[in-house]
Coordinates of C-alpha atoms in Angstrom, one line a residue:
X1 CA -12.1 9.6 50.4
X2 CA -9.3 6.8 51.2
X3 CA -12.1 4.3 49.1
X4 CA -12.0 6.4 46.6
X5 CA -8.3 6.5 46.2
X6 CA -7.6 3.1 46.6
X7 CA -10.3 2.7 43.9
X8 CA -8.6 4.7 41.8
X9 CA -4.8 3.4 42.4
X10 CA -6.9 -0.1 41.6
X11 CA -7.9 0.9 38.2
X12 CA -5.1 2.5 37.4
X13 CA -2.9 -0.6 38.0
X14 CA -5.1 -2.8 36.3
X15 CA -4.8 -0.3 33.1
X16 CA -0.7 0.0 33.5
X17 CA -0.8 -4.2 33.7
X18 CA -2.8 -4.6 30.6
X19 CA -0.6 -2.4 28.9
X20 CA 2.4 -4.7 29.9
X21 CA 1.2 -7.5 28.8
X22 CA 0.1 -6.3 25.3
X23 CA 3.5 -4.9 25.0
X24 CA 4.7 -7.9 26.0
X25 CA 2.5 -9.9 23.5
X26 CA 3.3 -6.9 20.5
X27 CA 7.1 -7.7 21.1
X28 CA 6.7 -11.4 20.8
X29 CA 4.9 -11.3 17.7
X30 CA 7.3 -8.2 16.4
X31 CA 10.3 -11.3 16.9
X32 CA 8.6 -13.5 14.5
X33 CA 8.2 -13.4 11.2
X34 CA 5.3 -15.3 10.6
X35 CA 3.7 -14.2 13.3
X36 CA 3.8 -10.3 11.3
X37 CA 3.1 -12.0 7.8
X38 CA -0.3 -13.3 9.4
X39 CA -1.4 -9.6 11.4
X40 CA -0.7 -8.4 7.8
X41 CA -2.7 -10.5 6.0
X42 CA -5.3 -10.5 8.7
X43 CA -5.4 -6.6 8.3
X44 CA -5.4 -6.2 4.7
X45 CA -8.2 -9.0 4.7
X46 CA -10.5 -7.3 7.2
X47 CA -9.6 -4.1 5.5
X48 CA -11.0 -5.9 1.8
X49 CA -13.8 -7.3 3.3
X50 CA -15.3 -3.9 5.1
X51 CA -14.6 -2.4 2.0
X52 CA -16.4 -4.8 -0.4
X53 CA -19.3 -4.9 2.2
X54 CA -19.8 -1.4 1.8
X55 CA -19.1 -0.9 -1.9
X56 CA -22.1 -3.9 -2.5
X57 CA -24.3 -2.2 -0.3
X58 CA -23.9 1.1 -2.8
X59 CA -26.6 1.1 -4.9
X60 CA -26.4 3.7 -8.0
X61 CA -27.1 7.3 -7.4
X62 CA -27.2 10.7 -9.2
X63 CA -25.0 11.1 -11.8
X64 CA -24.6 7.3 -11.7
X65 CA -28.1 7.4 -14.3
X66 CA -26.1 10.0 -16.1
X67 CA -23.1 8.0 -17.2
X68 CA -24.8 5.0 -18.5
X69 CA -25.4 7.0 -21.7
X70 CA -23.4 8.7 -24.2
X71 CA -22.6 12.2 -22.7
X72 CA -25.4 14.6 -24.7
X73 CA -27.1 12.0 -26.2
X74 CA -30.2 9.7 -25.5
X75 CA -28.1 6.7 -26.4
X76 CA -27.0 4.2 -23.4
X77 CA -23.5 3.2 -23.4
X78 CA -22.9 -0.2 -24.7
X79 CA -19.0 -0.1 -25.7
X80 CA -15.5 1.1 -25.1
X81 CA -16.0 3.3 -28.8
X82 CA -19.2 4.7 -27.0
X83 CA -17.3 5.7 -23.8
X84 CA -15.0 7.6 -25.7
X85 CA -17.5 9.6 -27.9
X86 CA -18.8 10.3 -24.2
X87 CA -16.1 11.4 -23.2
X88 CA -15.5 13.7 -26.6
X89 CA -18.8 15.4 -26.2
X90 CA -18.0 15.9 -22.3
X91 CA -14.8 17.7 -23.0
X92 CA -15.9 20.1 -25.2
X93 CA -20.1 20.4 -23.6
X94 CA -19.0 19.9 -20.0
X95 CA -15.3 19.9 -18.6
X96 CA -12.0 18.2 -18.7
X97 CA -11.7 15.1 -16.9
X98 CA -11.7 12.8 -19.5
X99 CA -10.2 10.2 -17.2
X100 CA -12.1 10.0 -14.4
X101 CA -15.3 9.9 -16.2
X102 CA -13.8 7.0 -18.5
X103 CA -13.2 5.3 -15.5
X104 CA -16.2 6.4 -14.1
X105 CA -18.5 4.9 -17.6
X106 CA -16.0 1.9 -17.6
X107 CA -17.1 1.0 -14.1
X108 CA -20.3 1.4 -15.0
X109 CA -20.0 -0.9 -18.2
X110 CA -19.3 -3.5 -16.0
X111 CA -21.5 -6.4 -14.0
X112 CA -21.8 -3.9 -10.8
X113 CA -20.5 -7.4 -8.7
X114 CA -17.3 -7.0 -10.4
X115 CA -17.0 -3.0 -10.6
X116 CA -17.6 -3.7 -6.6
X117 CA -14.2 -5.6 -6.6
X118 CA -11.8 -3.3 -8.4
X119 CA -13.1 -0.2 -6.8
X120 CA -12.6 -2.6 -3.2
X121 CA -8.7 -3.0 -4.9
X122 CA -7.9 0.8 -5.9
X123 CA -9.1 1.5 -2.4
X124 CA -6.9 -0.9 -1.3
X125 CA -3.9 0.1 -3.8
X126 CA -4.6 3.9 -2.8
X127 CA -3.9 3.3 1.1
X128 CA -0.9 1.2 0.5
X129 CA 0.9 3.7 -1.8
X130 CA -0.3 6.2 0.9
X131 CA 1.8 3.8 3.1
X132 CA 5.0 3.5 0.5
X133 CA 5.1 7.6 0.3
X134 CA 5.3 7.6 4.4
X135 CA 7.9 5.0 4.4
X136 CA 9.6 5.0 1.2
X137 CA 11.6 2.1 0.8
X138 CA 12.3 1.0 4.6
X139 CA 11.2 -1.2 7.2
X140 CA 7.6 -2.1 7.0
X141 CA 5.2 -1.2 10.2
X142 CA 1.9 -2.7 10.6
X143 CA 0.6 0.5 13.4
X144 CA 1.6 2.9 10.1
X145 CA -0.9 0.8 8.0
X146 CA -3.8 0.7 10.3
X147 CA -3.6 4.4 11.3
X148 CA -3.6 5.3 7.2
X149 CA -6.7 3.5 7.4
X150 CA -8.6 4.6 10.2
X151 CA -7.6 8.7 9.0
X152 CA -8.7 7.7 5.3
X153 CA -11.9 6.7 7.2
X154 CA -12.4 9.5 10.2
X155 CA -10.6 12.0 8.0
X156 CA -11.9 12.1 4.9
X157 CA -15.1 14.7 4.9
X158 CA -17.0 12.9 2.6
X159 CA -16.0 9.0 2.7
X160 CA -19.2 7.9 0.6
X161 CA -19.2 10.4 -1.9
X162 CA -15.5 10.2 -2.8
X163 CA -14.8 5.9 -2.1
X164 CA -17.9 4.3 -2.1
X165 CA -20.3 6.4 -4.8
X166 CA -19.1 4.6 -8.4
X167 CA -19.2 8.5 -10.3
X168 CA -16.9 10.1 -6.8
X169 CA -14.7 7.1 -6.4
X170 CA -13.5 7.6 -10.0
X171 CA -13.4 11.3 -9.9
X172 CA -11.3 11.3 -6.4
X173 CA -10.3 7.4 -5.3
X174 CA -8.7 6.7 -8.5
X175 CA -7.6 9.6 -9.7
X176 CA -5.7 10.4 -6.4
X177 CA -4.5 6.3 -6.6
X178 CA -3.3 7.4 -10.2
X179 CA -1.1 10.4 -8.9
X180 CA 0.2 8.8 -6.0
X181 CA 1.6 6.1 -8.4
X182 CA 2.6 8.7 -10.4
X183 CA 4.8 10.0 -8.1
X184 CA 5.9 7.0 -6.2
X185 CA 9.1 6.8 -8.1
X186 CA 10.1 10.5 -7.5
X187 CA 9.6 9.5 -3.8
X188 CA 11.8 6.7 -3.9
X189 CA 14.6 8.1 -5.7
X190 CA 17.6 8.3 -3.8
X191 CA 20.1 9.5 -6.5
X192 CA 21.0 6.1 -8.4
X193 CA 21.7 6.5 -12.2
X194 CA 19.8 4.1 -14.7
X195 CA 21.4 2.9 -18.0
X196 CA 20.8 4.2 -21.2
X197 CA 18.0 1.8 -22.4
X198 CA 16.3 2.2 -18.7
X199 CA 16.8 6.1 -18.8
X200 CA 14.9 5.7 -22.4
X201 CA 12.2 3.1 -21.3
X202 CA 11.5 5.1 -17.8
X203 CA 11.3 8.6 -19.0
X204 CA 9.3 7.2 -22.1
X205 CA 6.5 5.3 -19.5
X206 CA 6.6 8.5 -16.9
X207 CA 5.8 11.0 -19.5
X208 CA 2.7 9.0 -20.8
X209 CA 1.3 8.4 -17.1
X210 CA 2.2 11.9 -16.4
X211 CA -0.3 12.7 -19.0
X212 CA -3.0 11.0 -17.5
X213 CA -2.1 11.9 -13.7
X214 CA -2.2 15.4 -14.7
X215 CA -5.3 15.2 -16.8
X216 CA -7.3 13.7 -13.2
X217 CA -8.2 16.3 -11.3
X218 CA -8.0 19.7 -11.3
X219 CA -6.8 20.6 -7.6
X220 CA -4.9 17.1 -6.8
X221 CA -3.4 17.3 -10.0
X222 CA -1.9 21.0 -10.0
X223 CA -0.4 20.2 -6.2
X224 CA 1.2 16.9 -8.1
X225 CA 3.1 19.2 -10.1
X226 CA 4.5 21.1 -7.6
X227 CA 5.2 18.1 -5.3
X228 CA 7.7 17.2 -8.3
X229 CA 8.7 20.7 -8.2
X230 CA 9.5 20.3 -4.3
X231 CA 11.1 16.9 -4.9
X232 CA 13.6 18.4 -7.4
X233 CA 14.4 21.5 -4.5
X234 CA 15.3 18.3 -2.2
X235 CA 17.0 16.6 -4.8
X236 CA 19.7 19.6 -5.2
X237 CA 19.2 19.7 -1.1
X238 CA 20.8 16.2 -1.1
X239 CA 23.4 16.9 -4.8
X240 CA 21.6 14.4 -6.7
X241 CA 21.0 14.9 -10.0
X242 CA 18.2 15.5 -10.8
X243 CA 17.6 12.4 -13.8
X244 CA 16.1 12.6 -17.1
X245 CA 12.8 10.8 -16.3
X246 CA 11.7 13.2 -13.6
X247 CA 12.2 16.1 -15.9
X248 CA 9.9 13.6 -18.6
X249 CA 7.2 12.7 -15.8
X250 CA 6.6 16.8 -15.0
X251 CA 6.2 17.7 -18.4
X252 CA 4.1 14.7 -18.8
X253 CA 2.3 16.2 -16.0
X254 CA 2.2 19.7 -17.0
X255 CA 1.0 18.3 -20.5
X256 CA -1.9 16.5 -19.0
X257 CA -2.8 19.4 -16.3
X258 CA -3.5 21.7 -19.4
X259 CA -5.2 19.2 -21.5
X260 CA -7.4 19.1 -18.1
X261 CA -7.9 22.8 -17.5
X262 CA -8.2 24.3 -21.1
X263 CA -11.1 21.7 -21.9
X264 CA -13.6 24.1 -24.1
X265 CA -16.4 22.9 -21.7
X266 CA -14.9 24.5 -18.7
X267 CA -15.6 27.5 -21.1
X268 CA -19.0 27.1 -21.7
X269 CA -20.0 26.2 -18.3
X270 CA -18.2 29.2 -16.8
X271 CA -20.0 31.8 -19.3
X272 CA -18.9 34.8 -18.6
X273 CA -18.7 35.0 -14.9
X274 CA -16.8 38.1 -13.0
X275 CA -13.5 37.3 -11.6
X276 CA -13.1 40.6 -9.6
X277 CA -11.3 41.6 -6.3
X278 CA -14.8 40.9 -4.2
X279 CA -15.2 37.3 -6.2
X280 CA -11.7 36.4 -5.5
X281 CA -12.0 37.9 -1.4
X282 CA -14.9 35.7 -1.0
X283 CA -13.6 32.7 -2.3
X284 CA -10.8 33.0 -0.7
X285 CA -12.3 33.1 2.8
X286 CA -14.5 30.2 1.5
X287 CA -11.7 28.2 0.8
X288 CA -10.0 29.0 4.2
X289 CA -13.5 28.0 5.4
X290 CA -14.1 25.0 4.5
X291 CA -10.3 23.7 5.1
X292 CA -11.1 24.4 8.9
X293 CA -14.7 23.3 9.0
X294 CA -14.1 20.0 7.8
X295 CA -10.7 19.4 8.0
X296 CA -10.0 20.8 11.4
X297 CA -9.5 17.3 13.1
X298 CA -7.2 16.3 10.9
X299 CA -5.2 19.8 11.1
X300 CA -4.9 19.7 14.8
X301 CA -4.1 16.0 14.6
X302 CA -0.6 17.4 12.3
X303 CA 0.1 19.8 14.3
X304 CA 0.2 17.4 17.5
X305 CA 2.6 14.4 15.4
X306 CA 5.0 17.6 14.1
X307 CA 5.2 18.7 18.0
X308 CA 5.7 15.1 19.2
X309 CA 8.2 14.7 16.5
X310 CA 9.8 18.0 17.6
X311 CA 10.4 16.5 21.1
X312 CA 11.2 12.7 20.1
X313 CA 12.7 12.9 16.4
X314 CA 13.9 9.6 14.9
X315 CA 17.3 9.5 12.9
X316 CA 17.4 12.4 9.8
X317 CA 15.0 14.7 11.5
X318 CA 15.7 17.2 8.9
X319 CA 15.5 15.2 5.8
X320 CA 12.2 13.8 7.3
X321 CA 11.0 17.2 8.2
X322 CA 11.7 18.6 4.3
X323 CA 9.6 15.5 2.8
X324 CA 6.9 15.9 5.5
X325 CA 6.9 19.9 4.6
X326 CA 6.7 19.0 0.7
X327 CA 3.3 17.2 1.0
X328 CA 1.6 19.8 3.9
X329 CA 2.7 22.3 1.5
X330 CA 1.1 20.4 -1.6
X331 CA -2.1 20.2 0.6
X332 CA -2.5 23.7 1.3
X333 CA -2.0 24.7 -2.4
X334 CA -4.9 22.1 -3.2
X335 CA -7.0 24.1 -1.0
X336 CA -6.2 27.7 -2.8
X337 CA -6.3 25.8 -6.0
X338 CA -10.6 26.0 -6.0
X339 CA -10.2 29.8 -5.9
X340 CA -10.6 28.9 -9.5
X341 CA -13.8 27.1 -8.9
X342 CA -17.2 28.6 -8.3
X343 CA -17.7 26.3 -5.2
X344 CA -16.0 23.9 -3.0
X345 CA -17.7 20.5 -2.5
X346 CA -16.4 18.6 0.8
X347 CA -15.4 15.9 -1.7
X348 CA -12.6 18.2 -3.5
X349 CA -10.5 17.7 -0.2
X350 CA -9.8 14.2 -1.0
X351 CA -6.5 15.0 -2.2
X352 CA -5.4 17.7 0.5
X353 CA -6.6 15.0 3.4
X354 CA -4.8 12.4 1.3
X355 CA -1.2 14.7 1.3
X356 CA -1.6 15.8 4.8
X357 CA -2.3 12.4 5.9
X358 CA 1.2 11.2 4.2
X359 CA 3.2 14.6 5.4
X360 CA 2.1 13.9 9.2
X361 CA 2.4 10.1 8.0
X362 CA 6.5 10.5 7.4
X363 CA 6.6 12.1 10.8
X364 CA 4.8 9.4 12.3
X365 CA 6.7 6.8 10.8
X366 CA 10.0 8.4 12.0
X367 CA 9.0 9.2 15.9
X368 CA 11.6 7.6 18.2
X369 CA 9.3 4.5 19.7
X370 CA 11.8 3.6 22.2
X371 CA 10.4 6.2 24.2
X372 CA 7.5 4.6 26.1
X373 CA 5.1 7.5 26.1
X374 CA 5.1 7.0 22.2
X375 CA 4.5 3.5 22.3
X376 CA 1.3 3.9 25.2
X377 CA 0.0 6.8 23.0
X378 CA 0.5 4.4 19.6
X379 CA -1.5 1.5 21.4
X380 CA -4.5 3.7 22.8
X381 CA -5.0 5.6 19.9
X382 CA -4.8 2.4 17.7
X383 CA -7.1 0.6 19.9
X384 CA -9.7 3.5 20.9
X385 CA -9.8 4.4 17.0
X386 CA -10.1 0.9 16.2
X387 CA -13.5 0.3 18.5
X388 CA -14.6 3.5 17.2
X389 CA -14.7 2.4 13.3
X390 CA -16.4 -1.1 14.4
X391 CA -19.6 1.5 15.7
X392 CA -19.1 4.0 12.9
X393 CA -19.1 1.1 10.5
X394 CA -22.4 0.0 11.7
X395 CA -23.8 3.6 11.4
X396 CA -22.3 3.6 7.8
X397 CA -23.9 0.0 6.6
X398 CA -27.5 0.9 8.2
X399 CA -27.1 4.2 6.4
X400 CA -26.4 2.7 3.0
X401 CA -29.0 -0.7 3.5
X402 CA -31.5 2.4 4.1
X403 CA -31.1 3.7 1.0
X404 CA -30.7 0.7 -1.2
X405 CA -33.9 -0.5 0.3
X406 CA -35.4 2.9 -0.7
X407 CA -34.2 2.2 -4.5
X408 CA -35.4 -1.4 -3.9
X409 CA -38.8 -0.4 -3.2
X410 CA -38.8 2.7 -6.0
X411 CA -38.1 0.0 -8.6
X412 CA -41.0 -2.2 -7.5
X413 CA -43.2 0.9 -7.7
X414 CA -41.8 1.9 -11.2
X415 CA -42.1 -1.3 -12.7
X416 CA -45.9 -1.6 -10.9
X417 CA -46.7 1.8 -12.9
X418 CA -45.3 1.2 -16.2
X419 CA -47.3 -2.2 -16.1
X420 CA -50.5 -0.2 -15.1
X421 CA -49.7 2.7 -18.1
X422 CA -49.1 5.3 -15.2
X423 CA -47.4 8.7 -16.7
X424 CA -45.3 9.4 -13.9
X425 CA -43.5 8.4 -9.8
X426 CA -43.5 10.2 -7.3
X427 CA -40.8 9.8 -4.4
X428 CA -39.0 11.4 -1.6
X429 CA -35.9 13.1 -2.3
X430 CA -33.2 11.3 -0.5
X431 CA -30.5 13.8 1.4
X432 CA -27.8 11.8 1.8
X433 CA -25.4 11.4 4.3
X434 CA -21.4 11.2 5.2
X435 CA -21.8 7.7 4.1
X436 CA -23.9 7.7 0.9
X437 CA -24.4 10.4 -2.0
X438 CA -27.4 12.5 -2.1
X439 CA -29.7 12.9 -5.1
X440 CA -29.3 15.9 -6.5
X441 CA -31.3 18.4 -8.1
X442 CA -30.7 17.4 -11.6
X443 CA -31.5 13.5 -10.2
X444 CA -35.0 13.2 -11.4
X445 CA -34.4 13.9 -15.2
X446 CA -31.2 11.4 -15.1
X447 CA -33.6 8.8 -13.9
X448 CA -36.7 10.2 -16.1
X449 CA -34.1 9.2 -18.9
X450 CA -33.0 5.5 -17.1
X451 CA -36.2 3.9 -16.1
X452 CA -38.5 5.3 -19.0
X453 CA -41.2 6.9 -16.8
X454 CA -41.1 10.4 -15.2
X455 CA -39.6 10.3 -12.2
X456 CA -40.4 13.5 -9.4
X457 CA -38.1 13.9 -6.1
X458 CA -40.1 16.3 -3.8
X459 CA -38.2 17.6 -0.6
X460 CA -39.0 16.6 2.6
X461 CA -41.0 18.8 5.1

């Protein structure tokens, strides 16, 4: 028994002194200046290079095949003018967002190399104004920016359909990096005044991109509007004024929310579907259950910074509570938003794990680190979640090579059979995983349509 103990006492002393001394080393690079410039670079390098590694390893899936042609027609897309006669015939034969499917036939319109790169940078821009909404306009903090990323990536249900997949990036990465620029200036606001001309050139700009924030997507966008809402509650909170260009920016919003929701092909896809008291009961407790299911980590994970905050608040605890309270809030009317919708895809919580993520994120930010409990908590998580993405990466990289080898091969076989005058391919349907879009039922007429042969996807047994 004594062994034991003095085993333990060992190990335990070892762990206490290799905490000191990566304190130690964290406060000597925290006294210089170019010591932080170069962990900042470092990071936003590594965090650009995983990306881009991923995003070439994508290869096109589903409704990938779809958006190379004109929506409706047998016509492939060859143009800007042909993207937006797409787009025309998808708002009125399909559904409203006009934006994210530009973005989505742009992208597509492009060598994939360099659709690989932006989509690597909007990642990129979309974790950093994650960052800017946690700290608004003060001190910068390296921990902040790495735990963003390692929630974006354990957090998010869906990470390859809704980063990595070129149709769900645009649909959910961009449009989400579009509304949090959007409302990055309502954040920052602190009451200043603006002269005439910038009052006129502001409000002008705000209302334009509130039309296309709005007109994104349809639960993201509708808990955008009442974040502004919330920000102009806190504004009053604080007796600011509440200034002409956020009044310009929500109607912008509203504008482009409607535009979104009133699309005429919402109304011919919805038919003429009940909306009764047992519909609305049942998707409520689906929408309830699917916030749980796959969002439970990140829920408990909240609920454990607001406690911690509770017991070690940092300076303005209630300011930072109301601004933490304005994007949970948001979140959980994203969720009750899809009682609207007839399902409830994982990927459609991009945006509520993307507002909790910034309303646990203020709290974070503003949790007294002097206390040393915070800063040994701060260090393990950061390093245990840190060696957990290197092993997760590697699951997600074999998981994509699988499957671009699988399209590899397909293509080969294709090519083999139009050569030989063969009427049709037969292949495996491919399931998917957290990491990389399934092909869906629809998949083998989109690629019937792209490769010029018919294409079957028979289940697996």
């Amino acid at each position: 028994m004594n062994i034991q103990s003095n085993t333990f006492e060992r190990a335990l002393s070892s762990l206490k002194d290799i905490y000191t001394r990566t304190e130690r080393v964290i406060d000597r690079i925290g006294d210089s200046k170019l010591k932080k410039s170069f962990l900042w670079t470092l990071t936003v390098l590594f965090c650009l290079s995983a990306l881009l590694f991923l995003n070439i390893l994508t290869p096109l899936i589903s409704d990938d095949f779809a958006y190379l042609f004109i929506y409706g027609e047998n016509i492939r897309v060859a143009s800007i003018g042909d993207i937006v006669q797409s787009q025309i015939n998808h708002y009125y034969q399909w559904g409203g967002r006009s934006v994210a499917h530009f973005i989505a036939q742009a992208l597509l319109l492009l060598p994939a190399y360099f659709a690989d790169v932006l989509n690597t940078l909007v990642y990129l821009g979309y974790a950093l104004l994650i960052y800017f909404h946690v700290t608004g306009r003060n001190k910068a903090s390296l921990s902040l920016f790495i735990f963003i990323n390692l929630a974006i990536w354990f957090m998010q249900p869906v990470f390859g359909d809704t980063v990595l997949w070129l149709t769900g990036s645009a649909n959910y990465l961009w449009c989400t990096f579009l509304i949090l620029l959007f409302l990055l200036p309502y954040r920052f606001y602190k009451g200043g005044e603006l002269n005439v001309a910038g009052k006129i050139l502001v409000s002008a700009g705000l209302f334009l991109s509130g039309i296309i924030a709005g007109w994104t997507n349809e639960n993201t966008a509708g808990a955008m509007v009442l974040i502004i809402a919330f920000f102009f509650i806190y504004y009053r909170s604080h007796k600011w004024k509440i200034p002409v260009w956020a009044v310009s920016g929500l109607l912008g919003g509203i504008i482009g929310y409607a535009i979104l929701i009133l699309a005429p092909g919402n109304f011919e896809r919805a038919g003429e579907s009940a909306f009764g008291f047992s519909v609305i009961a049942y998707r409520l407790f689906n929408c309830t259950l699917t916030f749980f299911f796959y969002s439970g980590t990140l829920i408990l994970s909240c609920l454990v910074i607001y406690i911690l905050y509770y017991r070690f608040p940092g300076g303005g605890r209630n300011d930072k509570l109301k601004l933490s309270i304005i994007y949970s809030i948001a979140a959980i009317a994203a969720v009750y938003a899809m009682l609207f919708s007839p399902t409830f895809p994982r990927r459609a919580l991009f945006g509520v794990v993307t507002f909790l993520i910034v309303g646990a994120g203020i709290l974070y930010y503003n949790l007294d680190f002097s206390q040393k409990l915070l800063r040994q908590l701060r260090l393990s998580v950061i390093t245990i979640g840190t060696i957990s993405f290197f092993f997760t990466f590697y699951l997600a990289a074999k998981d994509i090579n699988t499957f671009r080898n699988i399209m590899e091969e397909r293509e080969i076989k294709i090519e083999e059979a139009k050569r030989k005058g063969v009427a049709s391919c037969e292949f495996e349907r491919y399931e998917g995983s957290a990491y990389i879009h399934g092909e869906d039922p629809f998949s083998e007429e989109l690629m019937t349509r792209h490769y010029g042969i018919k294409i079957r996807l028979k289940g697996r047994d």
